[in-house]
CSV table of C-alpha atoms in Angstrom, one decimal:
chain,number,residue,atom,x,y,z
G,65,MET,CA,1.1,25.4,7.8
G,66,ASN,CA,3.6,26.6,10.4
G,67,GLU,CA,0.9,27.5,13.0
G,68,GLN,CA,-0.3,23.9,13.1
G,69,ASN,CA,3.1,22.7,14.2
G,70,GLU,CA,3.7,25.6,16.5
G,71,GLY,CA,1.1,24.3,18.9
G,72,ALA,CA,1.3,20.9,20.5
G,73,PRO,CA,1.3,18.4,17.6
G,74,HIS,CA,-1.3,15.8,17.9
G,75,ILE,CA,0.2,12.4,18.8
G,76,ILE,CA,-2.1,9.4,18.4
G,77,GLY,CA,-1.5,6.9,21.2
G,78,PRO,CA,-1.2,3.1,21.4
G,79,ARG,CA,-4.9,2.7,22.5
G,80,VAL,CA,-6.2,4.1,19.2
G,81,TYR,CA,-3.7,1.9,17.2
G,82,VAL,CA,-4.9,-1.2,19.0
G,83,VAL,CA,-8.5,-0.4,18.2
G,84,ILE,CA,-7.6,0.2,14.5
G,85,LEU,CA,-5.6,-3.0,14.4
G,86,PHE,CA,-8.5,-5.1,15.5
G,87,ALA,CA,-10.9,-3.2,13.2
G,88,LEU,CA,-8.6,-4.0,10.3
G,89,LEU,CA,-8.3,-7.7,11.3
G,90,ALA,CA,-12.1,-7.9,11.6
G,91,GLY,CA,-12.5,-6.3,8.2
G,92,THR,CA,-10.2,-8.9,6.7
G,93,ALA,CA,-12.2,-11.7,8.3
G,94,LEU,CA,-15.4,-10.2,7.0
G,95,THR,CA,-14.2,-9.8,3.5
G,96,VAL,CA,-12.9,-13.4,3.4
G,97,ALA,CA,-16.2,-14.7,4.7
G,98,ALA,CA,-18.2,-12.5,2.2
G,99,SER,CA,-16.1,-13.8,-0.7
G,100,PHE,CA,-17.4,-17.3,-0.3
G,101,VAL,CA,-21.1,-16.3,-0.4
G,102,ASP,CA,-22.7,-15.6,-3.7
G,103,LEU,CA,-24.1,-12.1,-3.3
G,104,GLY,CA,-25.9,-12.2,-6.7
G,105,ALA,CA,-25.8,-9.7,-9.5
G,106,TRP,CA,-27.6,-6.7,-10.8
G,107,HIS,CA,-28.6,-7.1,-14.5
G,108,LEU,CA,-28.6,-3.5,-15.6
G,109,THR,CA,-29.0,-4.2,-19.3
G,110,PRO,CA,-28.6,-7.4,-21.4
G,111,THR,CA,-24.9,-6.5,-21.9
G,112,LEU,CA,-24.1,-4.9,-18.6
G,113,THR,CA,-24.2,-6.9,-15.3
G,114,ILE,CA,-22.8,-5.7,-12.0
G,115,SER,CA,-21.9,-8.6,-9.7
G,116,TRP,CA,-22.1,-7.7,-6.0
G,117,ASN,CA,-19.2,-9.7,-4.8
G,118,PRO,CA,-16.4,-7.5,-6.2
G,119,VAL,CA,-18.4,-4.4,-5.1
G,120,VAL,CA,-18.6,-5.6,-1.5
G,121,ALA,CA,-14.9,-6.8,-1.5
G,122,LEU,CA,-13.7,-3.4,-2.8
G,123,ALA,CA,-16.0,-1.5,-0.4
G,124,ILE,CA,-14.5,-3.4,2.6
G,125,ALA,CA,-11.0,-2.9,1.2
G,126,THR,CA,-11.7,0.8,0.9
G,127,SER,CA,-12.9,1.1,4.5
G,128,LYS,CA,-9.7,-0.6,5.6
G,129,ALA,CA,-7.6,1.7,3.5
G,130,VAL,CA,-9.5,4.8,5.0
G,131,LEU,CA,-8.7,3.6,8.5
G,132,VAL,CA,-5.0,3.1,7.7
G,133,VAL,CA,-4.8,6.6,6.0
G,134,LEU,CA,-6.7,8.4,8.8
G,135,TYR,CA,-5.1,6.8,11.8
G,136,PHE,CA,-1.9,4.9,11.0
G,137,MET,CA,-0.9,7.7,8.6
G,138,HIS,CA,-2.2,10.4,11.0
G,139,VAL,CA,-4.0,12.2,8.2
G,140,ARG,CA,-7.0,12.9,10.4
G,141,TYR,CA,-4.7,15.4,12.2
G,142,SER,CA,-2.6,16.5,9.3
G,143,SER,CA,-2.4,19.9,7.5
G,144,LYS,CA,-4.8,20.9,4.7
G,145,LEU,CA,-1.9,20.6,2.3
G,146,THR,CA,-1.7,16.8,3.1
G,147,TRP,CA,-5.4,16.5,2.5
G,148,LEU,CA,-5.0,18.3,-0.8
G,149,ALA,CA,-2.3,15.9,-1.9
G,150,ILE,CA,-4.5,12.9,-1.0
G,151,VAL,CA,-7.6,14.3,-2.8
G,152,ALA,CA,-5.4,15.0,-5.8
G,153,GLY,CA,-4.2,11.4,-5.8
G,154,ILE,CA,-7.7,10.0,-5.6
G,155,PHE,CA,-8.9,12.3,-8.3
G,156,MET,CA,-6.0,11.3,-10.6
G,157,PHE,CA,-6.7,7.6,-9.9
G,158,LEU,CA,-10.4,7.9,-10.7
G,159,THR,CA,-9.7,10.0,-13.8
G,160,LEU,CA,-7.4,7.3,-15.1
G,161,ILE,CA,-9.9,4.5,-14.4
G,162,LEU,CA,-13.0,6.3,-15.7
G,163,MET,CA,-11.3,7.7,-18.8
G,164,THR,CA,-9.9,4.3,-19.8
G,165,LEU,CA,-13.2,2.5,-19.0
G,166,SER,CA,-15.3,5.1,-21.0
G,167,ASP,CA,-13.0,4.4,-24.0
G,168,TYR,CA,-13.2,0.7,-23.5
G,169,VAL,CA,-17.0,0.7,-23.1
G,170,SER,CA,-17.8,3.1,-26.0
G,171,ARG,CA,-15.3,2.3,-28.7
G,172,ALA,CA,-17.5,-0.3,-30.5
G,173,TRP,CA,-20.7,1.7,-30.1
G,174,GLY,CA,-22.9,1.4,-33.2
G,175,ASN,CA,-20.7,-1.3,-34.7
G,176,TRP,CA,-22.7,-4.3,-33.6
F,179,MET,CA,12.7,39.3,10.0
F,180,PRO,CA,16.3,40.4,10.5
F,181,ASP,CA,16.4,38.8,14.0
F,182,SER,CA,15.4,35.3,13.0
F,183,PRO,CA,18.2,32.8,13.4
F,184,ALA,CA,17.9,31.7,9.8
F,185,MET,CA,18.6,35.2,8.6
F,186,THR,CA,21.4,36.0,11.0
F,187,HIS,CA,23.2,32.8,10.5
F,188,GLY,CA,25.6,32.8,7.6
F,189,THR,CA,25.7,36.6,7.3
F,190,GLN,CA,28.6,36.8,9.7
F,191,GLU,CA,29.5,40.5,9.1
F,192,LEU,CA,26.0,41.6,10.0
F,193,ALA,CA,25.9,39.5,13.0
F,194,ASN,CA,29.3,40.7,14.2
F,195,SER,CA,28.3,44.3,13.8
F,196,ALA,CA,25.0,43.8,15.6
F,197,ASP,CA,26.6,42.0,18.6
F,198,PRO,CA,30.3,42.4,18.6
F,199,GLY,CA,30.7,41.2,22.2
F,200,ASN,CA,29.3,37.7,21.4
F,201,ALA,CA,30.5,37.2,17.9
F,202,ALA,CA,30.9,33.4,18.0
F,203,ASN,CA,27.4,32.9,19.4
F,204,SER,CA,25.5,35.1,17.0
F,205,ALA,CA,27.4,33.8,14.0
F,206,HIS,CA,26.0,30.4,14.7
F,207,PRO,CA,23.0,30.6,17.0
F,208,GLU,CA,22.1,27.5,18.9
F,209,HIS,CA,19.8,25.2,17.0
F,210,PRO,CA,19.1,21.5,17.2
F,211,PRO,CA,21.6,19.5,15.1
F,212,TYR,CA,18.9,18.1,12.9
F,213,LEU,CA,17.5,21.5,11.9
F,214,LEU,CA,18.8,22.5,8.5
F,215,HIS,CA,19.8,26.1,8.0
F,216,HIS,CA,17.3,26.9,5.2
F,217,PHE,CA,14.3,26.1,7.5
F,218,GLU,CA,13.0,28.6,10.1
F,219,SER,CA,11.8,26.0,12.6
F,220,ALA,CA,11.8,22.3,13.2
F,221,GLY,CA,8.0,22.3,12.6
F,222,GLN,CA,8.5,23.9,9.2
F,223,GLN,CA,11.1,21.4,8.3
F,224,ALA,CA,8.9,18.5,9.3
F,225,ASP,CA,6.0,19.9,7.3
F,226,ALA,CA,8.1,20.3,4.2
F,227,ALA,CA,9.5,16.7,4.5
F,228,GLY,CA,6.0,15.3,5.2
F,229,PHE,CA,4.6,17.0,2.1
F,230,ALA,CA,7.4,15.8,0.0
F,231,MET,CA,6.7,12.3,1.2
F,232,TRP,CA,3.1,12.6,0.2
F,233,LEU,CA,4.1,13.9,-3.3
F,234,PHE,CA,6.3,10.8,-3.6
F,235,LEU,CA,3.4,8.6,-2.6
F,236,LEU,CA,1.2,10.3,-5.2
F,237,THR,CA,3.7,9.1,-7.9
F,238,GLU,CA,3.4,5.6,-6.4
F,239,VAL,CA,-0.4,5.8,-6.6
F,240,MET,CA,0.0,6.7,-10.3
F,241,PHE,CA,2.4,3.8,-10.8
F,242,PHE,CA,0.1,1.2,-9.2
F,243,SER,CA,-3.1,2.6,-10.7
F,244,GLY,CA,-1.8,1.7,-14.1
F,245,LEU,CA,-1.5,-1.9,-13.0
F,246,PHE,CA,-4.9,-1.9,-11.4
F,247,THR,CA,-6.5,-0.4,-14.5
F,248,ALA,CA,-4.8,-3.1,-16.7
F,249,TYR,CA,-6.2,-5.8,-14.3
F,250,LEU,CA,-9.7,-4.3,-14.4
F,251,ILE,CA,-9.8,-4.2,-18.2
F,252,TYR,CA,-8.3,-7.7,-18.7
F,253,ARG,CA,-10.6,-9.2,-16.1
F,254,ASN,CA,-13.6,-7.9,-18.0
F,255,TRP,CA,-12.2,-9.2,-21.3
F,256,TYR,CA,-11.1,-12.7,-20.1
F,257,TYR,CA,-13.5,-13.1,-17.3
F,258,ARG,CA,-13.7,-17.0,-17.2
F,259,ALA,CA,-9.9,-17.3,-17.5
F,260,PHE,CA,-9.4,-14.8,-14.6
F,261,VAL,CA,-11.9,-16.7,-12.4
F,262,ALA,CA,-10.2,-20.1,-13.1
F,263,GLY,CA,-6.7,-18.5,-12.5
F,264,SER,CA,-7.8,-16.9,-9.3
F,265,HIS,CA,-9.0,-20.3,-8.0
F,266,GLN,CA,-5.3,-21.4,-8.1
F,267,LEU,CA,-4.4,-19.0,-5.3
F,268,SER,CA,-4.6,-20.1,-1.7
F,269,VAL,CA,-7.0,-17.9,0.3
F,270,VAL,CA,-5.4,-19.3,3.5
F,271,TRP,CA,-2.0,-18.0,2.6
F,272,GLY,CA,-3.4,-14.8,1.3
F,273,THR,CA,-5.4,-14.1,4.4
F,274,THR,CA,-2.4,-15.0,6.6
F,275,ASN,CA,-0.3,-12.6,4.7
F,276,THR,CA,-2.9,-9.8,5.0
F,277,ALA,CA,-3.0,-10.3,8.7
F,278,VAL,CA,0.9,-10.3,8.9
F,279,LEU,CA,1.1,-7.1,6.9
F,280,ILE,CA,-1.6,-5.4,8.9
F,281,LEU,CA,0.2,-6.4,12.1
F,282,SER,CA,3.5,-4.9,10.7
F,283,SER,CA,1.6,-1.7,9.9
F,284,PHE,CA,0.5,-1.6,13.6
F,285,THR,CA,4.1,-2.2,14.9
F,286,MET,CA,5.3,0.5,12.5
F,287,ALA,CA,2.6,3.0,13.8
F,288,MET,CA,3.8,2.1,17.3
F,289,ALA,CA,7.4,2.7,16.2
F,290,VAL,CA,6.4,6.3,15.2
F,291,TRP,CA,4.8,6.8,18.5
F,292,CYS,CA,7.9,5.5,20.4
F,293,SER,CA,10.0,7.8,18.3
F,294,LYS,CA,7.9,10.9,19.0
F,295,THR,CA,7.7,10.1,22.8
F,296,GLY,CA,11.4,9.4,23.1
F,297,ARG,CA,11.2,5.7,23.9
F,298,ARG,CA,14.5,4.4,22.5
F,299,ARG,CA,14.4,0.7,23.5
F,300,GLU,CA,10.7,0.3,22.5
F,301,LEU,CA,11.5,2.0,19.2
F,302,THR,CA,14.1,-0.6,18.4
F,303,LEU,CA,11.8,-3.4,19.4
F,304,CYS,CA,8.9,-2.1,17.2
F,305,LEU,CA,11.2,-1.5,14.2
F,306,THR,CA,12.6,-5.1,14.7
F,307,LEU,CA,9.1,-6.6,14.9
F,308,THR,CA,8.1,-4.7,11.7
F,309,PHE,CA,11.2,-6.0,10.0
F,310,LEU,CA,10.5,-9.6,11.0
F,311,LEU,CA,6.8,-9.4,10.0
F,312,GLY,CA,7.8,-7.9,6.7
F,313,LEU,CA,10.3,-10.8,6.2
F,314,GLY,CA,7.5,-13.2,7.2
F,315,PHE,CA,5.3,-11.7,4.5
F,316,LEU,CA,8.0,-12.2,1.9
F,317,GLY,CA,8.5,-15.8,3.1
F,318,ILE,CA,4.9,-16.7,2.6
F,319,LYS,CA,4.9,-15.0,-0.7
F,320,GLY,CA,7.9,-17.2,-1.5
F,321,ILE,CA,6.0,-20.3,-0.6
F,322,GLU,CA,3.1,-19.2,-2.9
F,323,TYR,CA,5.5,-18.4,-5.8
F,324,HIS,CA,7.2,-21.8,-5.3
F,325,GLU,CA,3.9,-23.6,-5.8
F,326,LYS,CA,3.3,-21.6,-9.0
F,327,PHE,CA,6.7,-22.7,-10.3
F,328,GLU,CA,6.0,-26.3,-9.4
F,329,LYS,CA,2.6,-26.3,-11.2
F,330,HIS,CA,4.0,-24.4,-14.2
F,331,HIS,CA,1.8,-21.4,-13.7
F,332,VAL,CA,4.5,-19.0,-14.4
F,333,PRO,CA,3.9,-17.3,-17.7
F,334,GLY,CA,6.4,-18.1,-20.4
F,335,ARG,CA,7.7,-21.1,-22.3
F,336,HIS,CA,6.9,-23.7,-19.7
F,337,TYR,CA,3.4,-22.5,-18.9
F,338,SER,CA,1.0,-25.4,-18.5
F,339,LEU,CA,-2.7,-25.4,-19.2
F,340,GLN,CA,-3.3,-28.7,-17.4
F,341,SER,CA,-5.2,-27.2,-14.4
F,342,PHE,CA,-7.6,-25.4,-16.7
F,343,LEU,CA,-8.2,-27.9,-19.5
F,344,TYR,CA,-8.4,-30.8,-17.1
F,345,PRO,CA,-9.5,-29.3,-13.8
F,346,ASP,CA,-10.2,-32.8,-12.3
F,347,SER,CA,-6.5,-33.4,-12.3
F,348,ASP,CA,-5.9,-30.3,-10.1
F,349,ALA,CA,-6.8,-30.2,-6.4
F,350,ALA,CA,-7.4,-26.5,-6.2
F,351,ALA,CA,-9.5,-26.4,-9.4
F,352,ARG,CA,-11.5,-29.4,-8.1
F,353,ALA,CA,-12.1,-27.8,-4.7
F,354,ALA,CA,-13.5,-24.7,-6.5
F,355,GLY,CA,-15.7,-26.8,-8.7
F,356,ASP,CA,-14.1,-25.6,-12.0
F,357,ARG,CA,-15.3,-27.0,-15.2
F,358,PRO,CA,-12.9,-27.5,-18.2
F,359,LEU,CA,-12.2,-24.3,-20.1
F,360,PRO,CA,-12.2,-24.1,-23.9
F,361,LEU,CA,-8.6,-23.8,-25.2
F,362,ASP,CA,-8.7,-20.1,-25.9
F,363,ASP,CA,-10.1,-19.3,-22.4
F,364,ALA,CA,-7.5,-21.6,-20.9
F,365,ARG,CA,-4.7,-19.8,-22.7
F,366,HIS,CA,-5.9,-16.5,-21.3
F,367,THR,CA,-5.2,-17.7,-17.8
F,368,GLU,CA,-1.6,-16.8,-18.7
F,369,VAL,CA,-2.7,-13.1,-18.8
F,370,TYR,CA,-4.1,-13.5,-15.3
F,371,PHE,CA,-0.8,-15.0,-14.0
F,372,SER,CA,1.2,-12.3,-15.8
F,373,LEU,CA,-0.7,-9.6,-13.9
F,374,TYR,CA,-0.5,-11.7,-10.7
F,375,PHE,CA,3.2,-11.8,-10.8
F,376,LEU,CA,3.6,-8.3,-12.0
F,377,MET,CA,1.4,-6.8,-9.3
F,378,THR,CA,2.5,-9.0,-6.4
F,379,GLY,CA,6.1,-8.8,-7.7
F,380,MET,CA,6.1,-4.9,-7.7
F,381,HIS,CA,4.5,-5.0,-4.3
F,382,ALA,CA,7.2,-7.4,-3.0
F,383,ALA,CA,9.9,-5.2,-4.6
F,384,HIS,CA,8.5,-2.3,-2.5
F,385,MET,CA,8.7,-4.5,0.6
F,386,VAL,CA,12.3,-5.4,-0.1
F,387,ILE,CA,13.2,-1.8,-0.4
F,388,GLY,CA,11.3,-1.1,2.8
F,389,LEU,CA,13.1,-3.9,4.6
F,390,CYS,CA,16.5,-2.5,3.6
F,391,ILE,CA,15.6,1.0,4.9
F,392,LEU,CA,14.1,-0.7,8.1
F,393,GLY,CA,17.4,-2.5,8.7
F,394,PHE,CA,19.3,0.8,8.4
F,395,MET,CA,16.8,2.4,10.8
F,396,ILE,CA,17.2,-0.3,13.4
F,397,LEU,CA,20.9,0.2,13.5
F,398,ARG,CA,20.5,3.9,13.8
F,399,ALA,CA,17.8,3.6,16.4
F,400,ARG,CA,20.0,1.3,18.5
F,401,ALA,CA,22.6,4.1,18.4
F,402,GLY,CA,20.0,6.5,19.8
F,403,ALA,CA,18.7,8.3,16.7
F,404,TYR,CA,15.1,9.3,16.2
F,405,THR,CA,14.3,9.6,19.9
F,406,ALA,CA,15.9,13.0,20.5
F,407,GLY,CA,13.0,15.2,19.2
F,408,HIS,CA,13.5,14.4,15.5
F,409,ALA,CA,11.0,11.7,14.4
F,410,THR,CA,10.7,12.8,10.8
F,411,PHE,CA,12.6,10.0,9.2
F,412,VAL,CA,10.6,7.3,11.1
F,413,GLU,CA,7.4,9.1,10.5
F,414,ASN,CA,7.9,9.4,6.7
F,415,PHE,CA,9.1,5.8,6.4
F,416,GLY,CA,5.9,4.8,8.3
F,417,LEU,CA,3.9,6.6,5.5
F,418,TYR,CA,5.7,4.5,2.9
F,419,TRP,CA,5.1,1.3,4.9
F,420,HIS,CA,1.4,1.9,5.4
F,421,PHE,CA,1.1,2.8,1.7
F,422,ILE,CA,2.4,-0.7,0.8
F,423,ASP,CA,-0.1,-2.1,3.3
F,424,ILE,CA,-2.9,-0.4,1.4
F,425,VAL,CA,-1.8,-1.6,-1.9
F,426,TRP,CA,-1.8,-5.2,-0.5
F,427,ILE,CA,-5.3,-4.7,0.9
F,428,TYR,CA,-6.5,-4.1,-2.6
F,429,LEU,CA,-4.4,-6.8,-4.2
F,430,PHE,CA,-5.7,-9.3,-1.8
F,431,ALA,CA,-9.3,-8.4,-2.6
F,432,LEU,CA,-8.8,-8.3,-6.4
F,433,LEU,CA,-6.5,-11.3,-6.9
F,434,TYR,CA,-7.7,-13.7,-4.2
F,435,LEU,CA,-11.2,-13.0,-3.2
F,436,ILE,CA,-13.6,-11.6,-5.9
F,437,SER,CA,-13.8,-14.8,-7.9
F,438,ARG,CA,-14.4,-17.2,-5.1
F,439,HIS,CA,-18.2,-17.5,-4.7
């Protein structure tokens, strides 16, 4: 941990920030435009349908979030410890969502 | 490491015996005023503070993911009500606010850069811009909340089903082509607005806290703080501010956009 700061710390400059700013604004415009188009749905089973609009909206939101984390929050040049903290956060978040959803989906199994 | 400053400092007897000719100096070896005594170097101190900030953000992720999970489950349960409720939000204001918040994240990132490169006046400018953009975000949020109060879309005793039972009487519902909802669906729109106010309200509360800290930082920056080699406070506040931005990016997609088509 210490070695990484002993050398010259990586400072991201204004040019990168401007690029990221415009990428984020473009992503916002794209997601608003996409939300007004019906992107259809995927009928997996008679009871389970995946609509593409939320999937696309969340994918764009996640791309924007990744840009913010990597560049605005400097994580691209951060220590492994920071990466570990973030991966732990994502893991906990997905665990919470997936565990709750698996209960929600399967609780009534066999009862209909 | 008996020679390291952290070890020598505070153990005055040892220091005196080792270098009696220069007692005052070795008792308190030179170090930058911001370097606390229990750290070996400024780099170590910055790493420790940064990691602590990330741990705090992890607890924030846990806090918000509870809200997001609740939204996910309820939207699946009361899908029609959530679609009709979402049509009451203004995409124009929502998009404007997203742009405002992204801009404020940009000025905050620039503030961190100014702090690290010792630009005192530019730092104050960037922090002030971030403050104003944050204030603008809350102002727009206020306009949106005001409209919800006017239309009685605030959950509680005075909640009105008018827009959902008779969509032709409501401009926003008409524009979205809503058809009248059955009574039980219409009543579930209150769940949508409960989550709307809870999620955007918690987000706004984080913004208010952020603005208070920003105000404090602007005053300190004007006095010359943060630009003398010690950017940790600005940097870690930046992490908090960007985190709020990320939460809003998801709120915007989930509350405003996914029920539009």
